[in-house]
Amino acid sequence: MTIKAVRHYHQRGLLDEPPRDLSGYRRYSAQHAIDLVKIKTLAEAGVPLARIKELLAANPEQFAAAIAEIDRNLQERAKELRRTRERMAHLSTGDRLFVSEKVADFLERLHELGVSQRSVQMERDLWILLQSVSPKQASVWIAEKLDAMDDPEFRAIYLEYDAAFDWSPDDRRLQALAVRSERWIAGRRRGGETLDVPDPTIAQLVATSPGPSSPAWDRLGEIARERRDQARGLPLRRQC
C-alpha cells in the first residue's frame, strides 16, 4: 500500500487515523492492517469506495445483499462498455456510421473513381440530410444514383464537375459541362429512366448542398438555370 492510498482512505473515512507518537509518527495496529486488506480487496473487486464503509460494517446478510446489488451494477456497466466498444468499432468504418449501406457503397465508388475528398464529404453530408428528412425517398434516390454510376458518361461528367471546382468562373468549359450534363439527363428521360434527385442537374444538386462551393460551381449553377429558363421561354436572370 502506498502512503498516498492510505491517506486517501483516511480522507474518505474508510480507515481510522491512529494517533501520533511523541516523534510525530502514526502508529498503525494489526487491526489497521486487516482493515486495509479488506478495503483494498473490495476496491480491487470493483466495489465503489463510497460503498466500502457500509460493507465493512454490514452483517453477513447485509453484506451479501450489497454485493449482489453492486454486481448487478457492474454487469450494467459491462454491458454499456460493450455497447460503447461496438459504437467505436462502427466509427472505424467511417461513413457507414452515418449513412445507409447503399449510400456508403456509393461513397466508396466515388473514392475508387478518383473523386476528391471534398466532393465525397459534400455528398455524404447531403445524404445524411436527405435520409433524415425523407428516408423512403432517399432510398429511391440512392438506388438511381448507384444505377447512374454504371454509366461511363455519368462518371465522366461527375469527375469533370469535381475538377471544375478550381476553374475560373469565366472558363468556357463550364458552358460545355452544363450542356453535357443536360444532355445526359435528357437521354435518361428518353430512355425511360430518371435520376430523381432534389435538383434536375448535378450542378444544382451540389450547389444547394451544405458543402463547399466555388465561383466556378456557382457559375455552373447559373448556366444550368439560364438554360432551363431559355427552354421554358423565360427571360434570363443572370446576375450582373
mmCIF file of C-alpha atoms in Angstrom:
data_model
loop_
_atom_site.group_PDB
_atom_site.id
_atom_site.type_symbol
_atom_site.label_atom_id
_atom_site.label_comp_id
_atom_site.label_asym_id
_atom_site.label_seq_id
_atom_site.Cartn_x
_atom_site.Cartn_y
_atom_site.Cartn_z
ATOM 1 C CA MET A 1 0.000 0.000 0.000
ATOM 2 C CA THR A 2 1.307 3.427 -0.863
ATOM 3 C CA ILE A 3 1.259 6.264 1.634
ATOM 4 C CA LYS A 4 -0.931 8.193 -0.788
ATOM 5 C CA ALA A 5 -3.536 5.391 -0.841
ATOM 6 C CA VAL A 6 -3.601 5.136 2.947
ATOM 7 C CA ARG A 7 -4.062 8.901 3.296
ATOM 8 C CA HIS A 8 -6.857 8.761 0.695
ATOM 9 C CA TYR A 9 -8.667 6.115 2.734
ATOM 10 C CA HIS A 10 -8.297 8.325 5.799
ATOM 11 C CA GLN A 11 -9.830 11.258 3.915
ATOM 12 C CA ARG A 12 -12.743 9.106 2.712
ATOM 13 C CA GLY A 13 -13.414 7.927 6.244
ATOM 14 C CA LEU A 14 -12.682 4.295 5.390
ATOM 15 C CA LEU A 15 -9.749 3.904 7.749
ATOM 16 C CA ASP A 16 -9.411 5.417 11.197
ATOM 17 C CA GLU A 17 -6.353 7.580 11.687
ATOM 18 C CA PRO A 18 -4.202 6.337 14.580
ATOM 19 C CA PRO A 19 -2.768 8.894 17.000
ATOM 20 C CA ARG A 20 0.792 10.096 16.520
ATOM 21 C CA ASP A 21 3.525 9.205 18.960
ATOM 22 C CA LEU A 22 5.929 11.682 20.531
ATOM 23 C CA SER A 23 8.143 11.634 17.438
ATOM 24 C CA GLY A 24 5.186 12.577 15.214
ATOM 25 C CA TYR A 25 4.720 9.187 13.540
ATOM 26 C CA ARG A 26 1.364 7.412 13.299
ATOM 27 C CA ARG A 27 1.382 4.027 14.923
ATOM 28 C CA TYR A 28 -0.765 1.508 12.982
ATOM 29 C CA SER A 29 -2.006 -1.628 14.697
ATOM 30 C CA ALA A 30 -2.682 -5.094 13.308
ATOM 31 C CA GLN A 31 -6.374 -4.126 13.054
ATOM 32 C CA HIS A 32 -5.434 -1.245 10.772
ATOM 33 C CA ALA A 33 -3.563 -3.713 8.572
ATOM 34 C CA ILE A 34 -6.579 -6.031 8.493
ATOM 35 C CA ASP A 35 -8.888 -3.148 7.597
ATOM 36 C CA LEU A 36 -6.508 -2.061 4.830
ATOM 37 C CA VAL A 37 -6.533 -5.563 3.357
ATOM 38 C CA LYS A 38 -10.339 -5.565 3.379
ATOM 39 C CA ILE A 39 -10.534 -2.102 1.818
ATOM 40 C CA LYS A 40 -8.016 -2.964 -0.878
ATOM 41 C CA THR A 41 -9.706 -6.306 -1.638
ATOM 42 C CA LEU A 42 -13.133 -4.710 -2.025
ATOM 43 C CA ALA A 43 -11.777 -1.816 -4.116
ATOM 44 C CA GLU A 44 -9.920 -4.155 -6.465
ATOM 45 C CA ALA A 45 -13.098 -6.238 -6.808
ATOM 46 C CA GLY A 46 -14.834 -3.189 -8.220
ATOM 47 C CA VAL A 47 -16.748 -2.046 -5.150
ATOM 48 C CA PRO A 48 -17.095 1.768 -5.217
ATOM 49 C CA LEU A 49 -15.234 3.472 -2.390
ATOM 50 C CA ALA A 50 -18.488 5.113 -1.327
ATOM 51 C CA ARG A 51 -19.927 1.653 -0.528
ATOM 52 C CA ILE A 52 -16.908 0.115 1.191
ATOM 53 C CA LYS A 53 -17.527 1.664 4.617
ATOM 54 C CA GLU A 54 -21.080 0.334 4.528
ATOM 55 C CA LEU A 55 -19.877 -3.163 3.655
ATOM 56 C CA LEU A 56 -17.211 -3.203 6.349
ATOM 57 C CA ALA A 57 -19.911 -2.557 8.975
ATOM 58 C CA ALA A 58 -22.525 -4.905 7.479
ATOM 59 C CA ASN A 59 -23.607 -8.253 8.874
ATOM 60 C CA PRO A 60 -23.324 -11.308 6.574
ATOM 61 C CA GLU A 61 -26.869 -10.925 5.159
ATOM 62 C CA GLN A 62 -26.458 -7.206 4.517
ATOM 63 C CA PHE A 63 -23.027 -7.832 3.010
ATOM 64 C CA ALA A 64 -24.371 -10.472 0.596
ATOM 65 C CA ALA A 65 -27.280 -8.247 -0.475
ATOM 66 C CA ALA A 66 -24.999 -5.258 -1.044
ATOM 67 C CA ILE A 67 -22.515 -7.342 -3.032
ATOM 68 C CA ALA A 68 -25.363 -8.684 -5.206
ATOM 69 C CA GLU A 69 -26.536 -5.135 -5.899
ATOM 70 C CA ILE A 70 -23.008 -3.982 -6.722
ATOM 71 C CA ASP A 71 -22.594 -6.984 -9.025
ATOM 72 C CA ARG A 72 -25.768 -6.047 -10.902
ATOM 73 C CA ASN A 73 -24.466 -2.515 -11.326
ATOM 74 C CA LEU A 74 -21.152 -3.846 -12.590
ATOM 75 C CA GLN A 75 -22.967 -6.043 -15.105
ATOM 76 C CA GLU A 76 -24.846 -2.989 -16.401
ATOM 77 C CA ARG A 77 -21.594 -1.099 -16.660
ATOM 78 C CA ALA A 78 -20.055 -4.026 -18.545
ATOM 79 C CA LYS A 79 -22.973 -4.023 -20.998
ATOM 80 C CA GLU A 80 -22.593 -0.294 -21.527
ATOM 81 C CA LEU A 81 -18.871 -0.734 -22.128
ATOM 82 C CA ARG A 82 -19.634 -3.397 -24.743
ATOM 83 C CA ARG A 83 -22.119 -1.073 -26.414
ATOM 84 C CA THR A 84 -19.515 1.683 -26.366
ATOM 85 C CA ARG A 85 -16.966 -0.649 -27.956
ATOM 86 C CA GLU A 86 -19.470 -1.565 -30.661
ATOM 87 C CA ARG A 87 -20.048 2.128 -31.387
ATOM 88 C CA MET A 88 -16.286 2.670 -31.505
ATOM 89 C CA ALA A 89 -15.975 -0.220 -33.953
ATOM 90 C CA HIS A 90 -18.580 1.446 -36.175
ATOM 91 C CA LEU A 91 -16.593 4.670 -36.013
ATOM 92 C CA SER A 92 -13.656 2.875 -37.579
ATOM 93 C CA THR A 93 -15.824 2.168 -40.628
ATOM 94 C CA GLY A 94 -16.116 5.891 -41.308
ATOM 95 C CA ASP A 95 -19.091 6.844 -43.453
ATOM 96 C CA ARG A 96 -21.045 3.686 -42.656
ATOM 97 C CA LEU A 97 -21.765 5.056 -39.187
ATOM 98 C CA PHE A 98 -23.860 7.956 -40.530
ATOM 99 C CA VAL A 99 -25.484 6.730 -43.738
ATOM 100 C CA SER A 100 -27.141 3.614 -45.135
ATOM 101 C CA GLU A 101 -25.167 0.742 -46.604
ATOM 102 C CA LYS A 102 -26.149 1.768 -50.152
ATOM 103 C CA VAL A 103 -25.011 5.348 -49.621
ATOM 104 C CA ALA A 104 -21.756 4.101 -48.092
ATOM 105 C CA ASP A 105 -21.257 1.875 -51.149
ATOM 106 C CA PHE A 106 -21.861 4.878 -53.398
ATOM 107 C CA LEU A 107 -19.314 6.956 -51.491
ATOM 108 C CA GLU A 108 -16.779 4.130 -51.811
ATOM 109 C CA ARG A 109 -17.361 4.065 -55.566
ATOM 110 C CA LEU A 110 -16.667 7.791 -55.681
ATOM 111 C CA HIS A 111 -13.388 7.194 -53.857
ATOM 112 C CA GLU A 112 -12.481 4.447 -56.308
ATOM 113 C CA LEU A 113 -13.373 6.700 -59.238
ATOM 114 C CA GLY A 114 -10.902 9.317 -58.034
ATOM 115 C CA VAL A 115 -13.380 11.938 -56.875
ATOM 116 C CA SER A 116 -11.851 14.440 -54.459
ATOM 117 C CA GLN A 117 -12.354 14.029 -50.722
ATOM 118 C CA ARG A 118 -14.049 17.433 -50.772
ATOM 119 C CA SER A 119 -16.822 16.207 -53.057
ATOM 120 C CA VAL A 120 -17.172 12.871 -51.276
ATOM 121 C CA GLN A 121 -17.576 14.690 -47.956
ATOM 122 C CA MET A 122 -20.135 17.008 -49.517
ATOM 123 C CA GLU A 123 -22.102 14.053 -50.893
ATOM 124 C CA ARG A 124 -22.014 12.313 -47.528
ATOM 125 C CA ASP A 125 -23.355 15.356 -45.673
ATOM 126 C CA LEU A 126 -26.107 15.787 -48.248
ATOM 127 C CA TRP A 127 -27.186 12.163 -47.938
ATOM 128 C CA ILE A 128 -27.217 12.443 -44.153
ATOM 129 C CA LEU A 129 -29.738 15.268 -44.509
ATOM 130 C CA LEU A 130 -31.796 13.523 -47.190
ATOM 131 C CA GLN A 131 -32.055 10.316 -45.192
ATOM 132 C CA SER A 132 -33.078 12.254 -42.092
ATOM 133 C CA VAL A 133 -35.772 14.264 -43.864
ATOM 134 C CA SER A 134 -37.172 11.563 -46.148
ATOM 135 C CA PRO A 135 -35.626 8.114 -45.687
ATOM 136 C CA LYS A 136 -38.001 6.411 -48.146
ATOM 137 C CA GLN A 137 -37.354 8.934 -50.900
ATOM 138 C CA ALA A 138 -33.643 8.887 -50.148
ATOM 139 C CA SER A 139 -33.584 5.117 -50.711
ATOM 140 C CA VAL A 140 -35.108 5.697 -54.161
ATOM 141 C CA TRP A 141 -32.610 8.433 -54.970
ATOM 142 C CA ILE A 142 -29.574 6.407 -53.935
ATOM 143 C CA ALA A 143 -30.743 3.405 -55.955
ATOM 144 C CA GLU A 144 -30.971 5.629 -59.028
ATOM 145 C CA LYS A 145 -27.626 7.229 -58.249
ATOM 146 C CA LEU A 146 -25.946 3.828 -57.980
ATOM 147 C CA ASP A 147 -27.535 2.835 -61.286
ATOM 148 C CA ALA A 148 -26.221 6.030 -62.873
ATOM 149 C CA MET A 149 -22.714 5.202 -61.686
ATOM 150 C CA ASP A 150 -22.726 2.246 -64.098
ATOM 151 C CA ASP A 151 -22.910 4.732 -66.989
ATOM 152 C CA PRO A 152 -19.410 5.805 -68.159
ATOM 153 C CA GLU A 153 -20.797 9.162 -69.307
ATOM 154 C CA PHE A 154 -22.197 9.932 -65.870
ATOM 155 C CA ARG A 155 -18.883 9.044 -64.256
ATOM 156 C CA ALA A 156 -17.046 11.286 -66.710
ATOM 157 C CA ILE A 157 -19.418 14.176 -66.015
ATOM 158 C CA TYR A 158 -19.029 13.681 -62.283
ATOM 159 C CA LEU A 159 -15.248 13.754 -62.495
ATOM 160 C CA GLU A 160 -15.303 16.849 -64.696
ATOM 161 C CA TYR A 161 -17.673 18.610 -62.333
ATOM 162 C CA ASP A 162 -15.401 17.739 -59.439
ATOM 163 C CA ALA A 163 -12.414 19.188 -61.305
ATOM 164 C CA ALA A 164 -14.395 22.319 -62.213
ATOM 165 C CA PHE A 165 -14.258 23.440 -58.583
ATOM 166 C CA ASP A 166 -10.900 25.081 -59.286
ATOM 167 C CA TRP A 167 -11.763 26.530 -62.690
ATOM 168 C CA SER A 168 -12.279 30.219 -63.363
ATOM 169 C CA PRO A 169 -15.950 31.247 -63.446
ATOM 170 C CA ASP A 170 -15.231 32.576 -66.976
ATOM 171 C CA ASP A 171 -13.886 29.230 -68.187
ATOM 172 C CA ARG A 172 -15.649 28.240 -71.421
ATOM 173 C CA ARG A 173 -15.593 24.625 -70.321
ATOM 174 C CA LEU A 174 -18.349 25.404 -67.811
ATOM 175 C CA GLN A 175 -20.836 26.008 -70.610
ATOM 176 C CA ALA A 176 -19.847 22.749 -72.266
ATOM 177 C CA LEU A 177 -20.141 20.871 -68.971
ATOM 178 C CA ALA A 178 -23.626 22.286 -68.335
ATOM 179 C CA VAL A 179 -24.719 21.208 -71.836
ATOM 180 C CA ARG A 180 -23.180 17.779 -71.363
ATOM 181 C CA SER A 181 -24.993 17.294 -68.053
ATOM 182 C CA GLU A 182 -28.252 18.487 -69.558
ATOM 183 C CA ARG A 183 -27.940 16.084 -72.484
ATOM 184 C CA TRP A 184 -27.178 13.177 -70.181
ATOM 185 C CA ILE A 185 -30.291 13.827 -68.100
ATOM 186 C CA ALA A 186 -32.390 14.225 -71.234
ATOM 187 C CA GLY A 187 -31.018 10.935 -72.542
ATOM 188 C CA ARG A 188 -32.016 9.177 -69.335
ATOM 189 C CA ARG A 189 -35.529 10.538 -69.659
ATOM 190 C CA ARG A 190 -35.824 9.475 -73.286
ATOM 191 C CA GLY A 191 -34.728 6.022 -72.266
ATOM 192 C CA GLY A 192 -37.497 5.859 -69.704
ATOM 193 C CA GLU A 193 -35.098 6.312 -66.817
ATOM 194 C CA THR A 194 -34.750 9.193 -64.408
ATOM 195 C CA LEU A 195 -32.247 10.311 -61.844
ATOM 196 C CA ASP A 196 -34.738 11.506 -59.283
ATOM 197 C CA VAL A 197 -32.668 13.906 -57.214
ATOM 198 C CA PRO A 198 -33.769 17.087 -55.401
ATOM 199 C CA ASP A 199 -32.482 19.248 -58.293
ATOM 200 C CA PRO A 200 -32.609 18.406 -62.017
ATOM 201 C CA THR A 201 -28.883 18.634 -62.663
ATOM 202 C CA ILE A 202 -25.667 17.652 -60.948
ATOM 203 C CA ALA A 203 -24.781 21.341 -60.742
ATOM 204 C CA GLN A 204 -27.939 22.166 -58.823
ATOM 205 C CA LEU A 205 -27.538 19.196 -56.526
ATOM 206 C CA VAL A 206 -24.064 20.215 -55.418
ATOM 207 C CA ALA A 207 -24.758 23.944 -55.393
ATOM 208 C CA THR A 208 -27.585 23.538 -52.872
ATOM 209 C CA SER A 209 -25.718 21.104 -50.636
ATOM 210 C CA PRO A 210 -24.238 22.222 -47.293
ATOM 211 C CA GLY A 211 -20.716 21.609 -48.534
ATOM 212 C CA PRO A 212 -18.135 23.981 -50.009
ATOM 213 C CA SER A 213 -18.654 25.916 -53.208
ATOM 214 C CA SER A 214 -16.545 27.935 -55.603
ATOM 215 C CA PRO A 215 -17.096 30.726 -58.163
ATOM 216 C CA ALA A 216 -16.918 28.140 -60.955
ATOM 217 C CA TRP A 217 -19.540 25.898 -59.337
ATOM 218 C CA ASP A 218 -21.743 28.929 -58.677
ATOM 219 C CA ARG A 219 -21.435 29.946 -62.310
ATOM 220 C CA LEU A 220 -22.228 26.415 -63.441
ATOM 221 C CA GLY A 221 -25.421 26.566 -61.422
ATOM 222 C CA GLU A 222 -26.307 29.877 -63.068
ATOM 223 C CA ILE A 223 -25.731 28.417 -66.524
ATOM 224 C CA ALA A 224 -27.989 25.478 -65.717
ATOM 225 C CA ARG A 225 -30.768 27.824 -64.553
ATOM 226 C CA GLU A 226 -30.342 30.066 -67.601
ATOM 227 C CA ARG A 227 -30.638 27.105 -69.951
ATOM 228 C CA ARG A 228 -33.783 25.897 -68.188
ATOM 229 C CA ASP A 229 -35.289 29.379 -68.401
ATOM 230 C CA GLN A 230 -34.462 29.576 -72.096
ATOM 231 C CA ALA A 231 -36.094 26.206 -72.680
ATOM 232 C CA ARG A 232 -39.240 27.499 -70.961
ATOM 233 C CA GLY A 233 -39.161 30.814 -72.835
ATOM 234 C CA LEU A 234 -38.419 32.813 -69.681
ATOM 235 C CA PRO A 235 -36.178 35.922 -69.582
ATOM 236 C CA LEU A 236 -32.592 35.407 -68.468
ATOM 237 C CA ARG A 237 -31.884 36.007 -64.786
ATOM 238 C CA ARG A 238 -28.112 36.140 -64.807
ATOM 239 C CA GLN A 239 -26.769 38.312 -62.042
ATOM 240 C CA CYS A 240 -24.588 41.268 -63.021
#
